[in-house]
Coordinates of C-alpha atoms in Angstrom, one line a residue:
Chain A
M119 CA -81.1 -76.7 -55.5
S120 CA -80.6 -76.5 -59.3
S121 CA -80.1 -73.6 -61.7
Y122 CA -82.2 -72.8 -64.8
N123 CA -82.2 -69.5 -66.7
N124 CA -80.3 -67.8 -63.8
S125 CA -83.1 -68.8 -61.4
A126 CA -82.1 -71.0 -58.5
C127 CA -84.7 -73.7 -57.9
Y128 CA -85.6 -74.9 -54.5
S129 CA -88.0 -77.6 -53.6
E130 CA -91.3 -76.5 -52.1
A131 CA -91.0 -75.6 -48.4
R132 CA -93.6 -78.1 -47.1
R133 CA -92.4 -78.7 -43.6
V134 CA -91.8 -75.7 -41.4
A135 CA -91.0 -75.6 -37.7
I136 CA -91.2 -72.7 -35.2
F137 CA -88.9 -73.3 -32.2
G138 CA -89.5 -71.4 -28.9
G139 CA -87.8 -71.8 -25.6
T140 CA -84.4 -72.9 -27.0
H141 CA -83.3 -70.6 -24.2
G142 CA -85.9 -71.1 -21.4
N143 CA -85.9 -67.5 -20.2
E144 CA -86.4 -65.8 -23.6
M145 CA -90.1 -65.1 -23.2
S146 CA -91.4 -64.0 -26.6
G147 CA -90.7 -67.3 -28.3
V148 CA -91.9 -69.3 -25.3
T149 CA -95.2 -67.4 -25.2
L150 CA -95.8 -67.4 -29.0
V151 CA -95.1 -71.1 -29.3
N152 CA -97.3 -72.0 -26.3
L153 CA -100.0 -69.9 -27.9
W154 CA -99.7 -71.6 -31.3
M155 CA -99.5 -75.1 -29.8
K156 CA -102.9 -74.4 -28.3
N157 CA -104.3 -72.9 -31.5
S158 CA -102.1 -72.9 -34.6
A159 CA -104.5 -71.1 -37.0
E160 CA -102.4 -68.0 -37.1
V161 CA -99.3 -69.9 -38.3
Q162 CA -101.0 -72.2 -40.8
R163 CA -100.6 -71.5 -44.5
K164 CA -101.8 -73.3 -47.7
R165 CA -99.4 -76.1 -48.7
V166 CA -97.4 -75.7 -45.6
E167 CA -97.3 -77.9 -42.5
T168 CA -96.2 -75.6 -39.6
K169 CA -95.2 -77.2 -36.4
P170 CA -94.7 -74.9 -33.3
F171 CA -92.4 -76.7 -30.8
I172 CA -90.8 -76.0 -27.4
T173 CA -87.2 -77.2 -27.7
N174 CA -86.1 -77.0 -24.1
P175 CA -89.1 -77.7 -21.8
K176 CA -87.1 -78.2 -18.6
A177 CA -85.3 -74.8 -19.1
V178 CA -88.7 -73.2 -19.8
E179 CA -90.2 -74.6 -16.7
K180 CA -87.3 -73.2 -14.6
C181 CA -87.3 -70.0 -16.5
T182 CA -83.5 -70.4 -17.0
R183 CA -81.4 -70.3 -20.2
Y184 CA -80.4 -74.0 -19.9
V185 CA -80.2 -76.8 -17.4
D186 CA -76.9 -78.5 -18.1
T187 CA -75.5 -76.9 -21.3
D188 CA -76.5 -74.3 -23.9
L189 CA -79.0 -76.1 -26.3
N190 CA -78.2 -73.6 -29.0
R191 CA -74.5 -74.8 -29.1
A192 CA -75.3 -78.4 -28.7
F193 CA -76.0 -79.6 -32.3
T194 CA -72.4 -80.6 -33.1
P195 CA -71.8 -83.9 -35.0
E196 CA -70.2 -85.3 -31.9
N197 CA -73.2 -84.6 -29.7
L198 CA -75.7 -85.8 -32.3
S199 CA -74.0 -89.2 -32.5
A200 CA -72.9 -89.5 -28.9
P201 CA -73.9 -92.8 -27.2
G202 CA -75.0 -92.8 -23.5
G203 CA -78.7 -92.0 -23.5
D204 CA -79.9 -90.9 -20.1
D205 CA -76.3 -90.2 -18.9
L206 CA -75.8 -87.5 -21.4
P207 CA -76.4 -83.9 -20.4
Y208 CA -80.1 -83.0 -20.7
E209 CA -79.6 -80.6 -23.7
V210 CA -77.5 -83.2 -25.6
Q211 CA -80.4 -85.6 -25.2
R212 CA -82.8 -83.0 -26.4
A213 CA -80.5 -82.2 -29.4
Q214 CA -80.6 -85.9 -30.4
E215 CA -84.4 -86.0 -30.0
I216 CA -84.8 -82.8 -32.0
N217 CA -82.5 -84.1 -34.7
R218 CA -84.7 -87.3 -34.9
I219 CA -87.9 -85.3 -35.2
F220 CA -86.8 -82.4 -37.5
G221 CA -83.7 -83.9 -39.2
P222 CA -81.5 -85.7 -39.5
K223 CA -79.3 -82.7 -40.0
G224 CA -77.9 -82.7 -43.5
S225 CA -80.2 -85.3 -44.9
P226 CA -83.0 -85.0 -47.5
E227 CA -85.6 -85.9 -44.7
A228 CA -84.8 -82.8 -42.7
Y229 CA -87.4 -80.0 -42.3
D230 CA -87.3 -77.4 -45.0
V231 CA -87.3 -74.3 -42.7
I232 CA -86.9 -73.8 -38.9
F233 CA -87.5 -70.5 -37.3
D234 CA -85.8 -70.3 -33.9
L235 CA -87.2 -67.5 -31.7
H236 CA -84.8 -65.7 -29.4
N237 CA -84.6 -62.5 -27.3
T238 CA -81.6 -60.6 -26.3
T239 CA -80.9 -58.0 -23.6
S240 CA -79.0 -56.1 -26.3
N241 CA -80.6 -53.2 -28.2
M242 CA -80.6 -55.1 -31.5
G243 CA -84.2 -54.4 -32.5
C244 CA -85.5 -57.0 -34.9
T245 CA -82.6 -59.1 -36.3
L246 CA -82.7 -62.1 -38.6
I247 CA -79.7 -64.5 -38.3
L248 CA -78.4 -66.1 -41.4
E249 CA -75.9 -69.0 -41.3
S250 CA -74.9 -69.2 -45.0
S251 CA -74.3 -66.5 -47.6
K252 CA -75.2 -69.0 -50.3
D253 CA -78.7 -69.8 -49.1
H254 CA -80.6 -67.8 -51.7
F255 CA -83.9 -69.0 -50.4
N256 CA -83.2 -67.5 -47.0
L257 CA -81.8 -64.4 -48.6
Q258 CA -84.9 -63.9 -50.6
M259 CA -87.1 -64.5 -47.5
M260 CA -85.1 -61.9 -45.5
N261 CA -85.4 -59.4 -48.3
Y262 CA -89.2 -60.0 -48.4
I263 CA -89.5 -59.5 -44.7
K264 CA -87.4 -56.3 -44.6
K265 CA -89.6 -54.8 -47.4
A266 CA -92.8 -55.9 -45.8
I267 CA -92.1 -54.3 -42.4
A268 CA -90.5 -51.1 -43.8
P269 CA -90.2 -48.4 -42.6
A270 CA -89.7 -50.4 -39.4
S271 CA -86.3 -52.0 -39.5
C272 CA -85.1 -55.6 -39.5
L273 CA -81.4 -56.2 -40.0
V274 CA -79.6 -59.3 -41.1
L275 CA -76.7 -60.8 -39.1
L276 CA -74.6 -63.3 -41.0
N277 CA -72.6 -65.7 -38.9
E278 CA -70.5 -67.7 -41.3
H279 CA -67.3 -67.2 -39.4
P280 CA -65.4 -70.6 -39.3
L281 CA -64.3 -70.1 -35.7
L282 CA -67.2 -68.1 -34.3
K283 CA -70.0 -70.0 -36.0
Y284 CA -71.9 -72.4 -33.7
S285 CA -74.2 -75.4 -34.0
T286 CA -77.7 -74.1 -33.4
S287 CA -81.0 -75.9 -33.0
R288 CA -82.2 -74.5 -36.2
S289 CA -79.2 -75.9 -38.1
V290 CA -81.0 -79.2 -38.3
A291 CA -83.1 -77.7 -41.1
K292 CA -82.2 -77.1 -44.8
H293 CA -83.0 -73.4 -44.3
P294 CA -82.3 -72.3 -40.7
V295 CA -83.6 -68.8 -39.7
G296 CA -82.8 -67.2 -36.4
L297 CA -85.1 -64.4 -35.1
E298 CA -83.4 -62.3 -32.4
V299 CA -85.5 -59.4 -30.9
G300 CA -84.4 -57.1 -28.2
P301 CA -83.9 -55.4 -25.9
Q302 CA -85.8 -57.5 -23.4
P303 CA -84.6 -58.7 -20.0
Q304 CA -84.5 -62.5 -19.4
G305 CA -87.6 -63.7 -17.8
V306 CA -89.6 -60.6 -18.8
L307 CA -92.3 -60.4 -21.5
R308 CA -92.6 -57.0 -23.2
S309 CA -95.6 -56.5 -25.3
N310 CA -93.9 -54.5 -28.1
I311 CA -91.1 -57.1 -28.5
F312 CA -93.7 -60.0 -28.5
E313 CA -95.8 -58.3 -31.2
A314 CA -92.7 -57.4 -33.3
M315 CA -91.6 -61.0 -33.4
R316 CA -95.2 -62.1 -34.2
V317 CA -95.3 -59.7 -37.2
I318 CA -91.9 -60.9 -38.6
L319 CA -93.1 -64.5 -38.5
K320 CA -96.3 -63.6 -40.2
H321 CA -94.4 -62.1 -43.2
A322 CA -92.0 -65.1 -43.2
L323 CA -94.8 -67.5 -43.5
D324 CA -96.5 -65.4 -46.1
F325 CA -93.3 -65.6 -48.2
I326 CA -93.2 -69.4 -47.9
E327 CA -96.8 -69.6 -49.0
L328 CA -96.2 -67.4 -52.0
F329 CA -93.1 -69.4 -52.9
N330 CA -94.9 -72.7 -52.6
E331 CA -97.7 -71.3 -54.9
G332 CA -95.1 -70.8 -57.6
M333 CA -94.2 -67.1 -57.3
E334 CA -90.8 -66.3 -58.7
F335 CA -88.7 -63.9 -56.8
P336 CA -86.4 -61.7 -59.0
P337 CA -82.7 -61.2 -58.1
C338 CA -82.2 -58.8 -55.2
T339 CA -79.5 -57.4 -53.0
V340 CA -79.5 -57.9 -49.3
E341 CA -77.4 -55.8 -46.8
V342 CA -76.0 -58.0 -44.2
F343 CA -73.7 -57.6 -41.1
R344 CA -71.0 -60.3 -41.2
V345 CA -69.7 -61.4 -37.8
S346 CA -66.0 -60.6 -37.6
E347 CA -64.6 -60.7 -34.0
R348 CA -65.7 -61.4 -30.5
I349 CA -64.5 -58.8 -27.9
D350 CA -64.4 -59.7 -24.2
Y351 CA -64.6 -57.5 -21.1
P352 CA -61.2 -56.4 -19.7
R353 CA -60.6 -58.8 -16.8
D354 CA -58.1 -59.1 -14.0
A355 CA -55.8 -62.1 -13.3
N356 CA -58.7 -63.9 -11.5
G357 CA -61.0 -63.5 -14.5
N358 CA -63.2 -60.8 -12.8
I359 CA -64.5 -58.1 -15.0
I360 CA -62.7 -54.8 -14.4
A361 CA -64.7 -52.5 -16.7
M362 CA -68.2 -52.1 -18.1
V363 CA -69.4 -51.4 -21.6
H364 CA -69.0 -47.7 -22.0
P365 CA -72.2 -45.6 -21.8
N366 CA -71.4 -44.3 -25.3
L367 CA -71.3 -47.9 -26.7
Q368 CA -74.2 -49.3 -24.5
D369 CA -77.4 -49.6 -26.6
G370 CA -75.4 -48.6 -29.8
D371 CA -75.9 -51.9 -31.6
W372 CA -75.4 -51.5 -35.4
E373 CA -73.9 -48.0 -35.0
P374 CA -70.4 -47.5 -36.4
L375 CA -67.6 -48.0 -33.9
N376 CA -64.5 -46.2 -35.0
P377 CA -60.9 -46.6 -33.8
G378 CA -60.4 -44.3 -30.8
D379 CA -64.1 -44.4 -29.8
P380 CA -65.0 -45.2 -26.1
M381 CA -65.5 -48.9 -25.6
F382 CA -65.3 -49.7 -21.9
Q383 CA -65.4 -47.7 -18.7
T384 CA -63.7 -48.8 -15.5
F385 CA -65.5 -48.6 -12.1
D386 CA -63.7 -45.4 -11.3
G387 CA -64.6 -43.7 -14.6
K388 CA -61.6 -44.2 -16.9
T389 CA -62.3 -44.8 -20.6
I390 CA -60.8 -47.7 -22.6
H391 CA -60.9 -47.0 -26.3
Y392 CA -61.5 -49.3 -29.3
Q393 CA -58.1 -50.0 -30.9
G394 CA -59.2 -51.8 -34.1
S395 CA -57.8 -50.9 -37.6
G396 CA -61.1 -49.7 -39.1
T397 CA -64.8 -49.0 -38.5
V398 CA -66.9 -51.9 -37.4
Y399 CA -70.5 -52.4 -36.5
P400 CA -70.9 -53.8 -33.0
T401 CA -73.8 -56.0 -32.0
F402 CA -74.9 -58.2 -29.1
I403 CA -73.7 -55.4 -26.9
N404 CA -74.0 -56.4 -23.3
E405 CA -76.0 -59.5 -23.7
A406 CA -76.6 -61.1 -20.3
A407 CA -75.9 -64.7 -21.4
Y408 CA -72.6 -63.8 -23.0
Y409 CA -70.7 -62.8 -19.8
E410 CA -69.9 -66.5 -19.3
K411 CA -68.9 -66.9 -23.0
Q412 CA -66.4 -64.1 -22.6
Q413 CA -68.2 -61.8 -25.0
A414 CA -69.0 -58.1 -24.3
F415 CA -70.0 -57.6 -27.9
V416 CA -69.3 -58.9 -31.4
T417 CA -68.0 -56.8 -34.3
T418 CA -69.4 -57.0 -37.7
R419 CA -68.6 -55.7 -41.2
R420 CA -71.3 -54.4 -43.6
E421 CA -71.6 -56.3 -46.8
T422 CA -74.1 -56.5 -49.7
L423 CA -75.0 -59.9 -50.8
V424 CA -76.6 -60.7 -54.2
A425 CA -79.4 -63.2 -54.1
S426 CA -80.3 -65.1 -57.3
A427 CA -83.8 -65.2 -58.5
I428 CA -85.6 -68.2 -57.0
R429 CA -88.6 -70.3 -57.7
K430 CA -89.9 -73.7 -56.7
A431 CA -88.6 -76.7 -58.5
Chain B
M72 CA -86.6 -44.0 15.4
A73 CA -89.5 -41.7 14.9
A74 CA -92.7 -42.8 13.2
I75 CA -95.1 -40.7 11.3
E76 CA -98.8 -41.1 11.9
E77 CA -101.3 -38.6 10.5
G78 CA -98.9 -35.7 11.0
K79 CA -98.3 -36.4 14.7
V80 CA -94.8 -37.0 15.9
S81 CA -94.7 -40.0 18.2
D82 CA -91.1 -40.3 19.2
G83 CA -91.4 -38.8 22.7
L84 CA -89.9 -35.5 21.6
A85 CA -93.5 -34.0 21.6
G86 CA -94.8 -30.9 19.9
P87 CA -97.0 -30.6 16.7
L88 CA -95.1 -30.3 13.5
D89 CA -95.5 -26.6 13.1
Q90 CA -93.6 -26.1 16.3
M91 CA -91.0 -28.7 15.6
E92 CA -87.6 -27.8 16.8
C93 CA -84.4 -29.2 15.6
V94 CA -84.2 -32.9 16.6
S95 CA -80.9 -34.3 17.6
F96 CA -79.6 -37.8 17.1
P97 CA -76.5 -39.6 18.1
P98 CA -73.8 -39.8 15.4
V99 CA -74.2 -42.3 12.6
N100 CA -70.8 -43.9 12.7
R101 CA -71.3 -47.4 11.6
F102 CA -72.5 -47.8 8.0
A103 CA -73.1 -51.1 6.3
I104 CA -73.4 -51.4 2.5
C105 CA -74.8 -54.6 1.2
G106 CA -74.8 -55.9 -2.4
G107 CA -75.8 -59.2 -4.0
T108 CA -78.8 -59.7 -1.7
H109 CA -80.3 -60.9 -5.0
G110 CA -77.4 -62.6 -6.8
N111 CA -78.3 -61.4 -10.3
E112 CA -78.7 -57.7 -9.5
T113 CA -75.2 -56.7 -10.5
S114 CA -74.7 -53.0 -9.5
G115 CA -74.6 -53.9 -5.8
V116 CA -72.3 -56.9 -6.4
Y117 CA -69.7 -54.9 -8.3
M118 CA -70.1 -51.9 -6.0
V119 CA -69.3 -54.1 -2.9
R120 CA -66.5 -55.9 -4.8
E121 CA -64.9 -52.6 -5.9
M122 CA -65.1 -51.1 -2.4
Q123 CA -63.5 -54.3 -1.0
K124 CA -60.8 -54.1 -3.6
Q125 CA -60.1 -50.5 -2.8
K126 CA -60.2 -51.4 0.9
I127 CA -62.7 -48.7 1.8
E128 CA -63.3 -49.2 5.5
K129 CA -63.3 -45.6 6.9
V130 CA -64.3 -42.3 5.4
G131 CA -63.8 -39.6 7.9
S132 CA -66.0 -40.3 10.9
V133 CA -67.9 -43.1 9.1
S134 CA -66.7 -46.7 9.4
I135 CA -67.9 -48.7 6.5
T136 CA -68.7 -52.4 6.3
T137 CA -69.3 -53.9 2.9
V138 CA -71.0 -57.2 2.6
L139 CA -71.8 -59.5 -0.3
S140 CA -75.1 -60.8 1.1
N141 CA -75.8 -63.9 -0.9
P142 CA -72.5 -65.3 -2.3
R143 CA -74.0 -68.6 -3.6
A144 CA -76.6 -66.7 -5.6
V145 CA -74.0 -64.3 -6.9
D146 CA -71.8 -67.2 -8.1
A147 CA -74.8 -68.8 -9.8
C148 CA -76.0 -65.4 -11.1
K149 CA -79.5 -66.1 -9.8
R150 CA -81.8 -64.2 -7.6
Y151 CA -81.6 -66.9 -4.9
T152 CA -80.7 -70.5 -4.6
E153 CA -83.5 -71.9 -2.4
T154 CA -85.6 -69.0 -1.1
D155 CA -85.6 -65.2 -1.4
L156 CA -83.0 -63.9 1.1
N157 CA -84.7 -60.5 1.2
R158 CA -87.8 -62.0 2.8
C159 CA -86.0 -63.7 5.6
F160 CA -85.6 -61.0 8.1
T161 CA -88.8 -61.0 10.1
D162 CA -88.4 -61.3 13.8
A163 CA -90.1 -64.8 13.6
L164 CA -87.7 -66.1 10.9
L165 CA -84.6 -64.7 12.6
S166 CA -85.5 -66.4 15.9
A167 CA -86.4 -69.7 14.4
P168 CA -83.9 -72.4 15.2
I169 CA -81.6 -73.6 12.4
T170 CA -82.0 -77.3 11.5
D171 CA -80.6 -79.5 8.8
S172 CA -83.5 -78.6 6.6
T173 CA -83.1 -74.8 7.0
P174 CA -82.7 -73.3 3.5
Y175 CA -79.3 -71.7 2.7
E176 CA -80.8 -68.2 2.5
L177 CA -82.3 -68.5 6.0
R178 CA -78.9 -69.5 7.4
R179 CA -77.4 -66.6 5.6
A180 CA -80.0 -64.3 7.2
H181 CA -79.0 -65.5 10.6
E182 CA -75.3 -64.9 9.8
L183 CA -76.0 -61.4 8.5
N184 CA -78.2 -60.6 11.5
A185 CA -75.3 -61.7 13.8
Q186 CA -72.8 -59.7 11.8
L187 CA -74.8 -56.4 11.2
G188 CA -77.4 -56.7 13.9
P189 CA -78.9 -58.2 15.9
K190 CA -82.0 -56.5 14.5
G191 CA -83.6 -54.2 17.1
S192 CA -80.6 -54.2 19.4
E193 CA -78.0 -51.6 20.5
E194 CA -75.2 -53.5 18.7
A195 CA -76.8 -53.2 15.3
V196 CA -75.1 -51.0 12.7
D197 CA -76.3 -47.4 12.7
L198 CA -77.3 -47.4 9.0
L199 CA -77.7 -50.3 6.6
C200 CA -78.1 -49.6 2.9
D201 CA -79.0 -52.5 0.6
L202 CA -78.3 -52.2 -3.1
H203 CA -80.8 -53.5 -5.6
N204 CA -81.7 -53.4 -9.3
T205 CA -85.0 -53.8 -11.0
T206 CA -86.1 -54.5 -14.6
A207 CA -88.7 -51.8 -14.2
N208 CA -88.1 -48.2 -15.4
M209 CA -87.9 -46.8 -11.9
G210 CA -84.9 -44.6 -12.1
L211 CA -83.3 -44.2 -8.6
C212 CA -85.6 -45.0 -5.7
L213 CA -85.0 -45.2 -2.0
I214 CA -87.3 -47.7 -0.4
F215 CA -88.2 -47.3 3.3
Y216 CA -90.0 -49.9 5.3
S217 CA -90.5 -47.4 8.0
L218 CA -89.9 -43.7 8.2
D219 CA -87.4 -41.9 10.3
W220 CA -85.8 -38.4 10.1
I221 CA -82.3 -39.7 9.3
T222 CA -83.3 -41.6 6.2
L223 CA -85.7 -38.9 5.1
H224 CA -82.9 -36.4 5.3
I225 CA -80.6 -38.7 3.3
Y226 CA -83.3 -39.0 0.7
K227 CA -83.8 -35.2 0.5
Y228 CA -80.0 -34.7 0.2
I229 CA -79.7 -37.2 -2.6
Q230 CA -82.7 -35.9 -4.5
S231 CA -81.2 -32.4 -4.4
K232 CA -77.9 -33.5 -5.8
I233 CA -78.9 -36.0 -8.5
T234 CA -80.5 -34.4 -11.5
S235 CA -79.8 -36.9 -14.3
V236 CA -82.6 -39.2 -13.3
P237 CA -85.7 -38.9 -11.1
V238 CA -85.1 -39.8 -7.5
R239 CA -88.1 -41.0 -5.6
A240 CA -89.0 -42.4 -2.2
I241 CA -91.2 -45.4 -1.7
Q242 CA -92.7 -46.2 1.7
L243 CA -93.8 -49.7 2.5
D244 CA -95.1 -49.1 6.0
I245 CA -94.5 -52.4 7.7
A246 CA -94.2 -52.8 11.5
P247 CA -90.6 -53.5 12.5
S248 CA -91.3 -57.1 13.7
E249 CA -92.9 -57.9 10.4
A250 CA -90.2 -56.1 8.3
Y251 CA -88.7 -58.9 6.2
S252 CA -85.9 -57.3 4.3
L253 CA -82.2 -56.9 5.1
E254 CA -82.1 -53.1 5.8
A255 CA -84.5 -53.7 8.8
V256 CA -81.4 -55.2 10.6
G257 CA -79.8 -51.7 11.0
K258 CA -81.0 -49.1 13.4
H259 CA -81.7 -47.0 10.4
G260 CA -82.0 -48.5 6.9
F261 CA -83.2 -48.2 3.4
A262 CA -82.7 -49.9 0.0
F263 CA -81.5 -48.3 -3.2
E264 CA -83.6 -49.7 -6.1
V265 CA -82.2 -48.7 -9.5
G266 CA -83.5 -49.6 -12.9
P267 CA -84.1 -50.5 -15.6
Q268 CA -81.5 -53.2 -15.8
P269 CA -81.9 -56.8 -16.9
N270 CA -80.9 -59.5 -14.5
G271 CA -77.3 -60.5 -15.0
V272 CA -76.4 -57.4 -16.9
L273 CA -74.0 -54.7 -15.7
R274 CA -74.9 -51.3 -17.2
A275 CA -72.4 -48.5 -16.7
D276 CA -75.1 -45.8 -16.4
I277 CA -77.0 -47.7 -13.8
F278 CA -73.8 -48.6 -11.8
N279 CA -72.7 -45.0 -11.9
M280 CA -76.1 -44.0 -10.4
V281 CA -75.8 -46.5 -7.6
K282 CA -72.2 -45.3 -6.9
E283 CA -73.3 -41.7 -6.8
G284 CA -76.1 -42.6 -4.4
V285 CA -73.7 -44.4 -2.1
D286 CA -71.1 -41.6 -2.3
L287 CA -73.7 -39.0 -1.5
T288 CA -75.0 -41.0 1.5
I289 CA -71.4 -41.2 2.9
E290 CA -71.0 -37.5 2.3
W291 CA -74.2 -36.7 4.2
L292 CA -73.2 -38.9 7.1
Q293 CA -69.9 -37.1 7.4
Q294 CA -71.5 -33.7 7.4
F295 CA -74.1 -34.9 9.9
N296 CA -71.5 -36.4 12.2
S297 CA -69.4 -33.2 12.1
G298 CA -72.3 -31.0 13.3
S299 CA -74.1 -29.6 10.3
T300 CA -77.8 -28.8 10.8
F301 CA -80.0 -30.2 8.0
E302 CA -83.1 -28.0 7.4
G303 CA -86.4 -29.8 7.6
G304 CA -89.1 -29.5 5.0
E305 CA -91.4 -31.6 2.9
V306 CA -90.9 -34.4 0.5
E307 CA -93.2 -36.4 -1.7
A308 CA -93.3 -40.1 -1.1
F309 CA -95.1 -43.0 -2.7
T310 CA -96.9 -45.2 -0.3
F311 CA -97.7 -48.8 -1.3
A312 CA -101.4 -49.4 -1.7
K313 CA -101.9 -52.7 -3.5
S314 CA -100.6 -55.2 -6.1
V315 CA -102.1 -56.2 -9.4
D316 CA -101.5 -59.6 -10.9
Y317 CA -101.4 -60.5 -14.6
P318 CA -104.6 -61.9 -16.2
R319 CA -104.1 -65.6 -16.1
D320 CA -105.6 -68.6 -17.9
P321 CA -107.9 -70.1 -15.2
A322 CA -107.0 -73.7 -16.3
T323 CA -103.2 -73.5 -16.5
S324 CA -102.4 -70.3 -14.4
E325 CA -100.2 -69.1 -17.3
I326 CA -100.3 -65.4 -17.9
A327 CA -102.7 -64.4 -20.7
A328 CA -101.6 -60.9 -21.3
A329 CA -98.6 -58.6 -21.3
I330 CA -98.3 -55.2 -19.6
H331 CA -99.9 -52.8 -22.1
P332 CA -97.4 -50.7 -24.2
Q333 CA -98.9 -47.5 -22.7
L334 CA -98.1 -48.7 -19.1
Q335 CA -94.7 -50.4 -19.9
D336 CA -91.8 -48.1 -18.8
N337 CA -94.3 -45.6 -17.3
D338 CA -93.6 -46.2 -13.6
F339 CA -94.9 -43.4 -11.4
K340 CA -97.1 -41.9 -14.2
L341 CA -100.6 -41.5 -12.7
L342 CA -103.0 -44.3 -13.7
R343 CA -106.6 -43.2 -14.1
P344 CA -109.7 -45.3 -14.5
G345 CA -110.0 -46.3 -18.1
D346 CA -106.2 -46.2 -18.8
P347 CA -104.9 -49.4 -20.4
I348 CA -102.9 -51.8 -18.2
F349 CA -102.8 -55.1 -20.1
L350 CA -102.8 -56.2 -23.8
S351 CA -104.0 -59.8 -24.1
F352 CA -102.3 -62.1 -26.6
S353 CA -105.6 -62.1 -28.6
G354 CA -105.5 -58.3 -28.8
E355 CA -107.9 -57.2 -26.0
T356 CA -107.1 -54.2 -23.8
V357 CA -107.7 -54.5 -20.1
K358 CA -108.2 -51.2 -18.3
H359 CA -107.5 -49.8 -14.9
E360 CA -110.6 -49.5 -12.6
G361 CA -111.0 -47.7 -9.3
E362 CA -108.9 -45.2 -7.5
E363 CA -106.3 -43.0 -9.4
L364 CA -103.0 -44.5 -8.3
Y365 CA -99.3 -44.5 -9.2
P366 CA -97.8 -47.7 -10.7
F367 CA -94.3 -48.9 -9.8
F368 CA -92.3 -52.1 -10.3
V369 CA -94.0 -52.3 -13.6
N370 CA -92.9 -55.6 -15.3
E371 CA -90.3 -56.6 -12.7
C372 CA -88.9 -60.0 -13.7
A373 CA -88.8 -61.4 -10.2
Y374 CA -92.4 -60.6 -9.4
Y375 CA -93.9 -62.9 -12.0
E376 CA -93.6 -65.8 -9.5
K377 CA -94.9 -63.5 -6.7
K378 CA -98.1 -63.0 -8.9
T379 CA -97.4 -59.2 -9.4
A380 CA -97.5 -57.4 -12.7
F381 CA -97.1 -54.0 -10.9
H382 CA -97.7 -52.3 -7.6
L383 CA -99.9 -49.3 -7.0
A384 CA -99.1 -46.4 -4.7
R385 CA -100.7 -43.2 -3.3
K386 CA -98.6 -40.0 -3.3
S387 CA -98.2 -38.4 0.1
T388 CA -96.4 -35.4 1.5
L389 CA -94.1 -36.0 4.4
T390 CA -93.1 -33.2 6.7
F391 CA -90.0 -33.6 8.8
P392 CA -88.0 -31.4 11.2
S393 CA -84.4 -30.1 11.0
I394 CA -81.9 -32.4 12.5
R395 CA -78.4 -32.3 13.8
V396 CA -76.0 -34.6 15.7
K397 CA -76.3 -34.8 19.5
K398 CA -73.2 -33.3 21.0
D399 CA -71.9 -35.0 24.2

């Protein structure tokens, strides 16, 4: 990236990957990628090589999130360089393989863009996940997508938190983009969720095509929700959950949660209130996969980011 | 247990329905509540755990046994580990000898049959209620594998008290020897099926519905045992007719379409010929053909592997007599 006349220049996004099945039971991505591996016409664009790819085939076959360990947490520097070959956990082996094909992570040879397709049991609607507030290419893409699907909504979750950030499959690319669409139960394919994800990808690829053709995108602002804190369920001394997400909070992703608002409900009906210092915007509320990660929901703060104008180098 | 056949009462108490007198039954004293028969259906798991934590063993005249049916599946948060526990309770499977190669769930079925049954015997618990969740938008359903006046009255009672969601009865009509699910082990039995809830997720609204259903059942049992007469009447029930699978790719067997948005979440809404049922990935609509029927278990996660996109049912009206407890 270089700067000229206040425009940030990025190299042409020639190599794009679409990952499905990073979690084997998140069915929209599995189904879309399988479809496009058979016939990729829908995802091809001029000047772009688009590769649909199933990242965790064993988990997809078993219709389970992962086999040994969460693939979407596995792309740490330690894992990517770990010796041991076949003795390594399956997903660590997969991470190394994916890093070989689409990376190496951090190098000039890495893929330009990776879209990683996910579903959530949370009522998050269409969400784009951003890993860096300084990625103007991604910010412009997300702005383009939001405008293209309006009045339908697509929100941007920014996870740049030094402690809560994690090493995703898509982080192998120069511009990692997470697509998270819900609510959908694990193992279930809902038509509306599937079609929504398909439409977002269409606009994302259109953006890349326009960018590669030389279109300049003027500066813009993008509203994002920045990850702040992870909140766990109340548990007893043995680690068992002793309260549920409160009915008032359940399905309230992206709605303001104020100090004093109901947050959890015990099994005999008592309310536990949110005790934070200010209003937050909760998301990933009651995601099935996060019970084992000690997370009932995540709090975010609203922020407006400014994206520079961008054009291809 | 009385069976219904074309409006005739065939339990030896004789008399056509319009002359039905109040039928008496022995007290229903031993009540078993089972959760975690499928390890990722959380309402039942937490209901049983809470009742065990609170040491709920007796409520008035009702002694209560709570059981976590499939502990290994619960720990793994999976439906089952080797085979579906809730298909293991046929007479044939329960009498098959246990060998080294017997799957875990079949061993558990034998254990549960010993603890709460044996199925078909005098020693079996009086009433067995099995707690389930579904990813389908079914509200609160009571599932009966055979009909008897006790369970129909419990259904009528619960339906009259719960107004926040629809409460429905589903009849599967399977002969006792072929009945494959856990509640067949009790002298009387039914399952609560509550949704929609994703596997592995614990929703407060769904849990509270299950709790209310269980509490109302216990309430009814106490009233019944203490001598109340429960007025007979009529209820609507949905009787299983057939299953419909997803359209599949003939070469790979993979599904080629999703439940159509107009059918999704519309369990129990009458399906007429010409109504859309599937939307293929290439945009074609598949329509319902044949008899007008009621869909249920629409897009249940666990049924993809059982080759079922949804079940279809007929609506029937069931007439039943007043009942009260037999006094010594």
